[in-house]
mmCIF file of C-alpha atoms in Angstrom:
data_model
loop_
_atom_site.group_PDB
_atom_site.id
_atom_site.type_symbol
_atom_site.label_atom_id
_atom_site.label_comp_id
_atom_site.label_asym_id
_atom_site.label_seq_id
_atom_site.Cartn_x
_atom_site.Cartn_y
_atom_site.Cartn_z
ATOM 1 C CA MET A 16 18.759 23.830 28.480
ATOM 2 C CA GLN A 17 18.797 25.272 32.043
ATOM 3 C CA LEU A 18 15.506 23.417 33.141
ATOM 4 C CA PHE A 19 16.887 20.061 31.818
ATOM 5 C CA THR A 20 20.344 20.861 33.738
ATOM 6 C CA PHE A 21 18.378 21.240 36.838
ATOM 7 C CA GLY A 22 16.466 17.863 36.156
ATOM 8 C CA LEU A 23 19.645 16.130 35.763
ATOM 9 C CA GLY A 24 20.862 17.696 39.158
ATOM 10 C CA ARG A 25 17.905 16.269 40.738
ATOM 11 C CA SER A 26 18.117 13.058 39.203
ATOM 12 C CA LEU A 27 21.779 12.479 40.635
ATOM 13 C CA GLN A 28 21.178 13.621 44.046
ATOM 14 C CA TRP A 29 18.043 11.018 44.159
ATOM 15 C CA LEU A 30 20.445 8.285 43.034
ATOM 16 C CA PHE A 31 23.016 8.859 45.617
ATOM 17 C CA ALA A 32 20.723 10.049 48.153
ATOM 18 C CA ALA A 33 22.072 7.401 50.120
ATOM 19 C CA ARG A 34 25.669 7.759 49.846
ATOM 20 C CA ILE A 35 26.409 11.358 49.936
ATOM 21 C CA GLY A 36 25.110 14.493 52.425
ATOM 22 C CA LYS A 37 23.792 17.507 52.075
ATOM 23 C CA ARG A 38 27.108 19.183 51.001
ATOM 24 C CA GLY A 39 27.129 16.225 48.300
ATOM 25 C CA ARG A 40 23.971 17.403 46.559
ATOM 26 C CA ARG A 41 24.774 20.764 46.581
ATOM 27 C CA TRP A 42 28.146 19.921 44.712
ATOM 28 C CA LEU A 43 26.402 17.825 42.170
ATOM 29 C CA MET A 44 23.884 20.178 41.400
ATOM 30 C CA ALA A 45 26.729 22.998 40.854
ATOM 31 C CA ALA A 46 28.636 20.705 38.629
ATOM 32 C CA ALA A 47 25.735 20.116 36.102
ATOM 33 C CA PHE A 48 25.115 23.736 35.990
ATOM 34 C CA LEU A 49 28.841 24.540 35.448
ATOM 35 C CA ILE A 50 29.277 22.082 32.959
ATOM 36 C CA THR A 51 25.986 23.189 30.952
ATOM 37 C CA ASN A 52 27.000 27.002 31.425
ATOM 38 C CA ALA A 53 30.794 26.568 30.291
ATOM 39 C CA LEU A 54 29.824 25.094 27.199
ATOM 40 C CA ILE A 55 26.953 27.627 26.355
ATOM 41 C CA ALA A 56 29.910 30.511 26.905
ATOM 42 C CA GLY A 57 32.308 28.773 24.893
ATOM 43 C CA LEU A 58 29.611 28.682 21.863
ATOM 44 C CA VAL A 59 29.025 32.356 22.674
ATOM 45 C CA LEU A 60 32.869 33.076 22.333
ATOM 46 C CA GLN A 61 33.068 30.708 19.392
ATOM 47 C CA LEU A 62 35.864 29.264 20.850
ATOM 48 C CA GLY A 63 35.862 26.008 17.947
ATOM 49 C CA HIS A 64 33.813 23.519 16.540
ATOM 50 C CA ALA A 65 34.664 20.960 18.812
ATOM 51 C CA VAL A 66 32.678 22.827 21.161
ATOM 52 C CA PHE A 67 29.449 22.533 18.836
ATOM 53 C CA ARG A 68 29.975 18.579 18.975
ATOM 54 C CA TRP A 69 30.553 18.757 23.491
ATOM 55 C CA MET A 70 27.346 20.791 23.177
ATOM 56 C CA ALA A 71 25.335 18.476 21.087
ATOM 57 C CA LEU A 72 26.621 15.444 23.395
ATOM 58 C CA TRP A 73 25.395 16.971 26.574
ATOM 59 C CA MET A 74 22.292 18.066 24.967
ATOM 60 C CA VAL A 75 21.590 14.507 24.134
ATOM 61 C CA LEU A 76 22.595 13.244 27.846
ATOM 62 C CA LEU A 77 20.366 15.402 29.352
ATOM 63 C CA LEU A 78 17.663 14.620 27.159
ATOM 64 C CA PHE A 79 18.201 10.864 27.791
ATOM 65 C CA VAL A 80 18.370 11.657 31.276
ATOM 66 C CA MET A 81 14.556 13.123 31.376
ATOM 67 C CA TYR A 82 13.455 10.090 29.381
ATOM 68 C CA ALA A 83 15.007 7.687 32.326
ATOM 69 C CA ALA A 84 13.646 9.899 34.712
ATOM 70 C CA LEU A 85 10.211 9.641 32.990
ATOM 71 C CA ALA A 86 10.425 5.973 32.776
ATOM 72 C CA THR A 87 11.562 5.733 36.240
ATOM 73 C CA PHE A 88 8.415 7.436 37.560
ATOM 74 C CA LEU A 89 6.187 5.624 35.492
ATOM 75 C CA LEU A 90 7.701 2.294 36.997
ATOM 76 C CA TYR A 91 7.044 4.056 40.288
ATOM 77 C CA LEU A 92 3.658 4.024 39.899
ATOM 78 C CA VAL A 93 3.254 0.363 39.354
ATOM 79 C CA LEU A 94 6.034 -0.712 42.089
ATOM 80 C CA CYS A 95 4.412 1.617 44.544
ATOM 81 C CA ARG A 96 1.012 -0.887 44.531
ATOM 82 C CA VAL A 97 2.886 -3.872 44.969
ATOM 83 C CA LEU A 98 6.664 -3.459 47.096
ATOM 84 C CA ASP A 99 7.406 -1.819 50.092
ATOM 85 C CA GLU A 100 9.219 1.392 50.208
ATOM 86 C CA ARG A 101 13.013 -0.269 50.777
ATOM 87 C CA PRO A 102 12.819 -2.559 48.308
ATOM 88 C CA MET A 103 10.753 -0.264 45.784
ATOM 89 C CA SER A 104 13.536 2.351 46.364
ATOM 90 C CA ARG A 105 16.662 -0.280 45.299
ATOM 91 C CA SER A 106 14.797 -1.395 42.584
ATOM 92 C CA LEU A 107 14.047 2.130 40.994
ATOM 93 C CA ARG A 108 17.482 3.267 41.885
ATOM 94 C CA LEU A 109 18.954 0.060 39.785
ATOM 95 C CA PHE A 110 16.613 0.475 37.131
ATOM 96 C CA ALA A 111 16.724 4.267 36.571
ATOM 97 C CA PRO A 112 20.907 4.238 35.391
ATOM 98 C CA LEU A 113 20.376 0.740 33.340
ATOM 99 C CA PHE A 114 17.537 2.245 31.492
ATOM 100 C CA PHE A 115 19.876 5.559 30.604
ATOM 101 C CA ILE A 116 22.693 2.967 29.434
ATOM 102 C CA GLY A 117 20.402 0.851 27.153
ATOM 103 C CA LEU A 118 18.896 4.261 25.657
ATOM 104 C CA ALA A 119 22.443 5.626 25.214
ATOM 105 C CA GLY A 120 23.429 1.669 23.664
ATOM 106 C CA CYS A 121 20.653 1.667 21.780
ATOM 107 C CA ALA A 122 21.168 4.872 20.108
ATOM 108 C CA VAL A 123 24.562 4.121 19.417
ATOM 109 C CA TYR A 124 23.770 1.061 17.736
ATOM 110 C CA ASN A 125 21.024 3.059 15.201
ATOM 111 C CA ALA A 126 23.767 5.184 14.465
ATOM 112 C CA TYR A 127 26.081 2.643 12.933
ATOM 113 C CA THR A 128 24.239 0.015 11.856
ATOM 114 C CA PRO A 129 22.258 0.933 8.827
ATOM 115 C CA VAL A 130 19.384 -0.698 7.220
ATOM 116 C CA VAL A 131 18.052 -1.037 3.957
ATOM 117 C CA ARG A 132 14.583 0.566 2.465
ATOM 118 C CA HIS A 133 12.933 -1.010 -0.710
ATOM 119 C CA ALA A 134 10.653 0.786 -2.831
ATOM 120 C CA GLU A 135 9.106 0.148 -6.071
ATOM 121 C CA ILE A 136 7.614 3.425 -8.329
ATOM 122 C CA THR A 137 6.669 3.225 -11.857
ATOM 123 C CA LEU A 138 7.529 6.707 -13.820
ATOM 124 C CA ASN A 139 4.696 8.391 -16.297
ATOM 125 C CA LYS A 140 7.448 8.222 -19.124
ATOM 126 C CA PRO A 141 9.038 5.321 -20.939
ATOM 127 C CA LEU A 142 12.412 3.923 -19.525
ATOM 128 C CA ALA A 143 14.112 1.506 -21.977
ATOM 129 C CA LYS A 144 14.949 -0.931 -19.049
ATOM 130 C CA PRO A 145 14.234 -1.444 -14.909
ATOM 131 C CA LEU A 146 16.635 0.702 -13.288
ATOM 132 C CA ARG A 147 17.674 0.113 -9.910
ATOM 133 C CA ILE A 148 18.912 2.970 -7.705
ATOM 134 C CA GLY A 149 20.892 3.101 -4.576
ATOM 135 C CA MET A 150 20.348 6.068 -2.609
ATOM 136 C CA ALA A 151 22.750 7.128 0.559
ATOM 137 C CA SER A 152 22.975 10.912 2.117
ATOM 138 C CA ASP A 153 24.362 12.511 5.100
ATOM 139 C CA LEU A 154 27.598 10.481 4.967
ATOM 140 C CA HIS A 155 29.346 12.667 7.521
ATOM 141 C CA THR A 156 32.674 11.177 6.169
ATOM 142 C CA GLY A 157 35.110 12.160 9.240
ATOM 143 C CA MET A 158 36.431 11.635 12.674
ATOM 144 C CA LEU A 159 33.239 9.559 13.762
ATOM 145 C CA VAL A 160 32.039 8.086 10.573
ATOM 146 C CA GLY A 161 35.132 6.731 8.786
ATOM 147 C CA ALA A 162 36.657 3.465 6.561
ATOM 148 C CA ARG A 163 34.313 0.948 7.987
ATOM 149 C CA GLN A 164 31.663 2.326 7.520
ATOM 150 C CA LEU A 165 32.490 3.298 3.925
ATOM 151 C CA ASP A 166 33.286 -0.367 3.175
ATOM 152 C CA LYS A 167 29.949 -1.317 4.838
ATOM 153 C CA LEU A 168 27.940 1.074 2.385
ATOM 154 C CA ALA A 169 30.024 -0.318 -0.481
ATOM 155 C CA ASP A 170 29.100 -3.930 0.608
ATOM 156 C CA ILE A 171 25.240 -3.078 0.774
ATOM 157 C CA MET A 172 25.414 -1.137 -2.574
ATOM 158 C CA ASN A 173 27.402 -4.154 -4.162
ATOM 159 C CA ARG A 174 25.001 -6.635 -2.461
ATOM 160 C CA GLU A 175 21.946 -4.733 -3.582
ATOM 161 C CA GLN A 176 23.470 -5.149 -7.119
ATOM 162 C CA VAL A 177 22.219 -1.442 -7.972
ATOM 163 C CA ASP A 178 22.628 0.302 -11.382
ATOM 164 C CA ILE A 179 23.096 3.658 -10.110
ATOM 165 C CA ILE A 180 24.780 5.278 -6.859
ATOM 166 C CA LEU A 181 23.250 8.829 -6.028
ATOM 167 C CA LEU A 182 24.607 10.484 -3.067
ATOM 168 C CA PRO A 183 22.115 13.885 -2.208
ATOM 169 C CA GLY A 184 24.940 15.720 -0.130
ATOM 170 C CA ASP A 185 26.655 16.069 3.112
ATOM 171 C CA LEU A 186 29.686 13.634 2.100
ATOM 172 C CA MET A 187 32.122 14.935 3.982
ATOM 173 C CA ASP A 188 31.308 16.388 7.552
ATOM 174 C CA ASP A 189 32.559 19.916 7.068
ATOM 175 C CA ASN A 190 36.165 19.245 5.724
ATOM 176 C CA VAL A 191 38.353 16.566 4.638
ATOM 177 C CA GLU A 192 40.926 16.407 7.198
ATOM 178 C CA ALA A 193 40.116 12.954 8.780
ATOM 179 C CA TYR A 194 39.335 11.979 5.456
ATOM 180 C CA ARG A 195 43.116 12.241 4.454
ATOM 181 C CA GLN A 196 44.550 11.707 7.449
ATOM 182 C CA GLU A 197 42.836 8.214 7.972
ATOM 183 C CA ASN A 198 43.744 7.310 4.156
ATOM 184 C CA MET A 199 40.391 6.834 3.407
ATOM 185 C CA GLN A 200 39.985 7.304 -0.364
ATOM 186 C CA PRO A 201 40.765 3.811 -1.149
ATOM 187 C CA HIS A 202 37.416 2.927 0.967
ATOM 188 C CA LEU A 203 35.478 5.563 -0.982
ATOM 189 C CA GLU A 204 36.628 4.142 -4.211
ATOM 190 C CA LYS A 205 34.748 0.951 -3.887
ATOM 191 C CA LEU A 206 31.366 3.017 -4.235
ATOM 192 C CA ARG A 207 30.978 1.486 -7.863
ATOM 193 C CA ALA A 208 28.159 0.700 -10.012
ATOM 194 C CA PRO A 209 27.389 0.150 -13.797
ATOM 195 C CA LEU A 210 26.002 3.437 -14.528
ATOM 196 C CA GLY A 211 28.125 5.449 -12.112
ATOM 197 C CA VAL A 212 28.093 7.285 -8.690
ATOM 198 C CA TYR A 213 26.663 11.080 -8.526
ATOM 199 C CA ALA A 214 26.971 13.459 -5.777
ATOM 200 C CA THR A 215 25.223 16.599 -4.920
ATOM 201 C CA LEU A 216 27.169 19.076 -2.131
ATOM 202 C CA GLY A 217 25.005 19.556 1.259
ATOM 203 C CA ASN A 218 25.560 22.260 3.739
ATOM 204 C CA HIS A 219 28.301 20.450 5.677
ATOM 205 C CA ASP A 220 30.030 20.494 2.387
ATOM 206 C CA LEU A 221 29.955 24.117 1.827
ATOM 207 C CA PHE A 222 31.524 25.449 4.928
ATOM 208 C CA GLY A 223 34.571 26.750 3.225
ATOM 209 C CA HIS A 224 36.038 23.650 1.872
ATOM 210 C CA GLU A 225 34.012 22.907 -0.967
ATOM 211 C CA ARG A 226 36.833 22.869 -3.397
ATOM 212 C CA GLU A 227 39.178 20.592 -1.167
ATOM 213 C CA ILE A 228 35.705 18.426 -0.784
ATOM 214 C CA TYR A 229 34.957 18.511 -4.429
ATOM 215 C CA GLN A 230 38.496 17.260 -5.400
ATOM 216 C CA ALA A 231 38.351 14.371 -3.182
ATOM 217 C CA LEU A 232 35.093 13.003 -4.194
ATOM 218 C CA THR A 233 36.354 13.305 -7.599
ATOM 219 C CA GLN A 234 39.650 11.619 -6.882
ATOM 220 C CA ALA A 235 37.243 8.778 -5.712
ATOM 221 C CA GLY A 236 35.667 8.052 -8.432
ATOM 222 C CA ILE A 237 32.304 10.426 -7.977
ATOM 223 C CA LYS A 238 30.875 12.571 -10.643
ATOM 224 C CA VAL A 239 29.820 15.678 -8.305
ATOM 225 C CA LEU A 240 27.048 17.599 -9.918
ATOM 226 C CA THR A 241 27.415 21.415 -9.062
ATOM 227 C CA ASN A 242 24.120 23.278 -10.066
ATOM 228 C CA GLU A 243 24.088 20.966 -13.653
ATOM 229 C CA VAL A 244 22.793 18.434 -15.575
ATOM 230 C CA VAL A 245 24.010 15.584 -17.109
ATOM 231 C CA GLU A 246 22.342 13.403 -19.706
ATOM 232 C CA THR A 247 23.851 9.641 -19.547
ATOM 233 C CA ASP A 248 21.999 6.390 -20.376
ATOM 234 C CA GLY A 249 18.676 7.418 -21.049
ATOM 235 C CA LEU A 250 18.219 9.686 -17.678
ATOM 236 C CA LEU A 251 18.664 13.150 -17.068
ATOM 237 C CA LEU A 252 20.208 13.774 -14.092
ATOM 238 C CA VAL A 253 20.060 16.757 -12.514
ATOM 239 C CA GLY A 254 22.255 17.825 -9.121
ATOM 240 C CA ARG A 255 22.003 21.127 -7.095
ATOM 241 C CA ASN A 256 24.335 22.621 -4.437
ATOM 242 C CA ASP A 257 22.821 23.067 -1.018
ATOM 243 C CA ASP A 258 21.104 26.515 -0.514
ATOM 244 C CA LEU A 259 24.101 27.906 1.191
ATOM 245 C CA ASP A 260 25.382 28.617 -2.806
ATOM 246 C CA GLU A 261 23.592 31.611 -3.008
ATOM 247 C CA ARG A 262 24.420 31.905 -6.594
ATOM 248 C CA ARG A 263 22.674 28.392 -7.354
ATOM 249 C CA PRO A 264 20.185 28.490 -9.907
ATOM 250 C CA SER A 265 16.668 27.337 -9.506
ATOM 251 C CA THR A 266 15.689 23.751 -10.629
ATOM 252 C CA ALA A 267 13.490 25.505 -13.693
ATOM 253 C CA GLN A 268 16.194 27.128 -15.008
ATOM 254 C CA LEU A 269 18.562 24.267 -14.431
ATOM 255 C CA LEU A 270 15.826 22.533 -16.691
ATOM 256 C CA ALA A 271 15.406 24.952 -18.984
ATOM 257 C CA GLY A 272 16.216 23.585 -22.504
ATOM 258 C CA GLN A 273 16.836 20.359 -21.482
ATOM 259 C CA ASN A 274 15.361 17.024 -22.652
ATOM 260 C CA THR A 275 12.575 16.916 -19.791
ATOM 261 C CA GLY A 276 11.058 14.146 -22.098
ATOM 262 C CA LEU A 277 13.462 11.610 -20.486
ATOM 263 C CA PRO A 278 13.020 10.283 -16.691
ATOM 264 C CA VAL A 279 14.560 13.227 -14.808
ATOM 265 C CA ILE A 280 16.004 12.427 -11.346
ATOM 266 C CA LEU A 281 16.987 15.521 -9.109
ATOM 267 C CA LEU A 282 19.548 15.120 -6.428
ATOM 268 C CA ASP A 283 18.726 18.245 -3.700
ATOM 269 C CA HIS A 284 20.065 18.034 -0.550
ATOM 270 C CA ARG A 285 17.105 19.545 1.367
ATOM 271 C CA PRO A 286 13.822 18.793 0.760
ATOM 272 C CA THR A 287 12.152 22.083 1.450
ATOM 273 C CA GLN A 288 11.309 22.865 -2.058
ATOM 274 C CA ILE A 289 9.498 19.517 -3.149
ATOM 275 C CA GLU A 290 5.948 21.305 -3.551
ATOM 276 C CA ALA A 291 7.764 23.680 -6.292
ATOM 277 C CA HIS A 292 9.209 20.924 -7.885
ATOM 278 C CA ALA A 293 5.906 18.827 -7.682
ATOM 279 C CA ARG A 294 5.076 21.594 -10.355
ATOM 280 C CA LEU A 295 7.911 20.806 -12.820
ATOM 281 C CA PRO A 296 8.922 17.769 -14.915
ATOM 282 C CA VAL A 297 11.058 16.187 -12.188
ATOM 283 C CA ASP A 298 9.889 12.049 -11.776
ATOM 284 C CA ILE A 299 12.110 11.648 -8.781
ATOM 285 C CA GLN A 300 13.919 13.315 -6.009
ATOM 286 C CA LEU A 301 16.375 12.440 -3.661
ATOM 287 C CA SER A 302 16.757 14.499 -0.529
ATOM 288 C CA GLY A 303 18.485 14.283 3.064
ATOM 289 C CA HIS A 304 19.765 17.186 5.183
ATOM 290 C CA VAL A 305 17.214 16.962 8.139
ATOM 291 C CA HIS A 306 18.421 13.154 9.358
ATOM 292 C CA ASN A 307 14.754 12.192 10.229
ATOM 293 C CA GLY A 308 15.244 14.533 13.635
ATOM 294 C CA GLN A 309 18.263 12.083 14.601
ATOM 295 C CA VAL A 310 17.236 11.847 18.198
ATOM 296 C CA ALA A 311 13.642 12.027 18.953
ATOM 297 C CA PRO A 312 11.389 14.056 19.860
ATOM 298 C CA ALA A 313 13.264 16.056 16.784
ATOM 299 C CA ASN A 314 11.541 13.914 14.313
ATOM 300 C CA LEU A 315 8.414 15.313 14.916
ATOM 301 C CA ILE A 316 9.648 19.064 14.862
ATOM 302 C CA VAL A 317 10.902 18.460 11.441
ATOM 303 C CA ARG A 318 7.587 16.466 10.090
ATOM 304 C CA TYR A 319 6.103 20.148 11.064
ATOM 305 C CA LEU A 320 8.086 22.059 9.270
ATOM 306 C CA ASN A 321 8.684 19.803 6.054
ATOM 307 C CA ARG A 322 5.998 18.619 3.918
ATOM 308 C CA LEU A 323 8.153 15.184 3.644
ATOM 309 C CA ALA A 324 10.625 15.181 5.998
ATOM 310 C CA TYR A 325 10.897 11.385 5.539
ATOM 311 C CA GLY A 326 10.463 8.397 3.651
ATOM 312 C CA TYR A 327 8.591 8.799 0.203
ATOM 313 C CA GLU A 328 5.662 10.506 -1.107
ATOM 314 C CA GLN A 329 4.131 10.428 -4.460
ATOM 315 C CA ILE A 330 2.943 14.229 -5.484
ATOM 316 C CA GLY A 331 1.182 14.390 -9.032
ATOM 317 C CA ASN A 332 3.664 12.400 -11.833
ATOM 318 C CA GLY A 333 6.844 12.990 -9.224
ATOM 319 C CA HIS A 334 8.491 10.637 -6.469
ATOM 320 C CA PHE A 335 9.962 12.406 -3.935
ATOM 321 C CA PHE A 336 12.096 10.509 -1.647
ATOM 322 C CA VAL A 337 13.931 11.786 1.955
ATOM 323 C CA THR A 338 16.328 9.729 3.684
ATOM 324 C CA SER A 339 17.676 10.012 7.358
ATOM 325 C CA GLY A 340 21.100 9.398 6.135
ATOM 326 C CA TYR A 341 23.640 6.948 6.437
ATOM 327 C CA GLY A 342 25.783 9.048 8.588
ATOM 328 C CA PHE A 343 24.971 11.151 11.577
ATOM 329 C CA TRP A 344 26.229 15.095 12.617
ATOM 330 C CA GLY A 345 27.721 15.810 16.064
ATOM 331 C CA VAL A 346 27.195 12.818 18.049
ATOM 332 C CA PRO A 347 27.360 9.000 16.908
ATOM 333 C CA MET A 348 23.605 8.645 18.198
ATOM 334 C CA ARG A 349 20.000 7.977 16.676
ATOM 335 C CA LEU A 350 16.731 7.633 18.567
ATOM 336 C CA GLY A 351 13.625 7.672 16.563
ATOM 337 C CA SER A 352 15.719 7.329 13.536
ATOM 338 C CA GLN A 353 18.254 4.696 12.050
ATOM 339 C CA SER A 354 21.364 5.175 9.593
ATOM 340 C CA GLU A 355 19.958 3.543 6.431
ATOM 341 C CA VAL A 356 20.170 3.037 2.329
ATOM 342 C CA TRP A 357 17.354 3.446 0.223
ATOM 343 C CA VAL A 358 17.259 1.207 -2.873
ATOM 344 C CA ILE A 359 14.696 2.001 -5.369
ATOM 345 C CA ASP A 360 13.246 -0.089 -8.197
ATOM 346 C CA VAL A 361 11.940 1.967 -11.007
ATOM 347 C CA LYS A 362 9.782 1.044 -14.033
ATOM 348 C CA GLY A 363 8.629 3.134 -17.000
ATOM 349 C CA ARG A 364 5.240 3.390 -18.157
#
């Protein structure tokens, strides 16, 4: 953080070098470090959840400044061969802030503009008729993801004519305060499918407000699977709470005594136990949580930490999907990832 803050200070000093003196440059550097360390102090003193959001925003902005500085340096290596010092300096000082603004704009666009990913799979089990699953994880419904985004999600599911909607966790952003204040229930209720709408609770649904979140989802017509198994329409749906729930049973325990001759679809918020689940009679697992890193280069980090951090992989007879999520956490920005919905066409043997 301190190194990135120093980079911000130096970037601002360079950008405004022609307009400020030595004292002004010192003030710019001091202001950058003051903001960073004030936010760090707020985190240490636990001054509230808002501090986490401001820190997340500040970290992303610092990262974007570094990206802009790198792009400007690369452009300098090109322009220094063809332009004199003065026009090159003006060009670079125009390019740097425009690149930063463009990067931030692209990140906001990616956060609020969902794409639809399609996949087709064939199970090693009989299926009475083809099934179309609509999956959306990590809505983080709240202050920054509201009624408009819920309406858009419902429109996507209706347009894709999905048979069942599955939502593997983090439907709310820690609590239901904004959800209730903005009267979002009528918008969430628009999520409808012939075989129903099912969800599990993610880590952000289990920060002390799980009862209110469960009630809000249930009132909106969503069946919440809290460490339970439901047999419906020739399918075995298994839903697990996030592993913040220390009392949750293992997937093997949930499947014990169940009719696993049916297609088994598991909703498990985190993709951390995929390899263990590949040894169980799980046909489809749907997960989210890692947001595909949300902002690069975090996507590289989550790929290193997880067998499958994003996308689709077949392991044995199991089909595993990890989505980057429909919403976002902390800041309304995505870089190297995008808001998305998965539509999965399933056929039987």
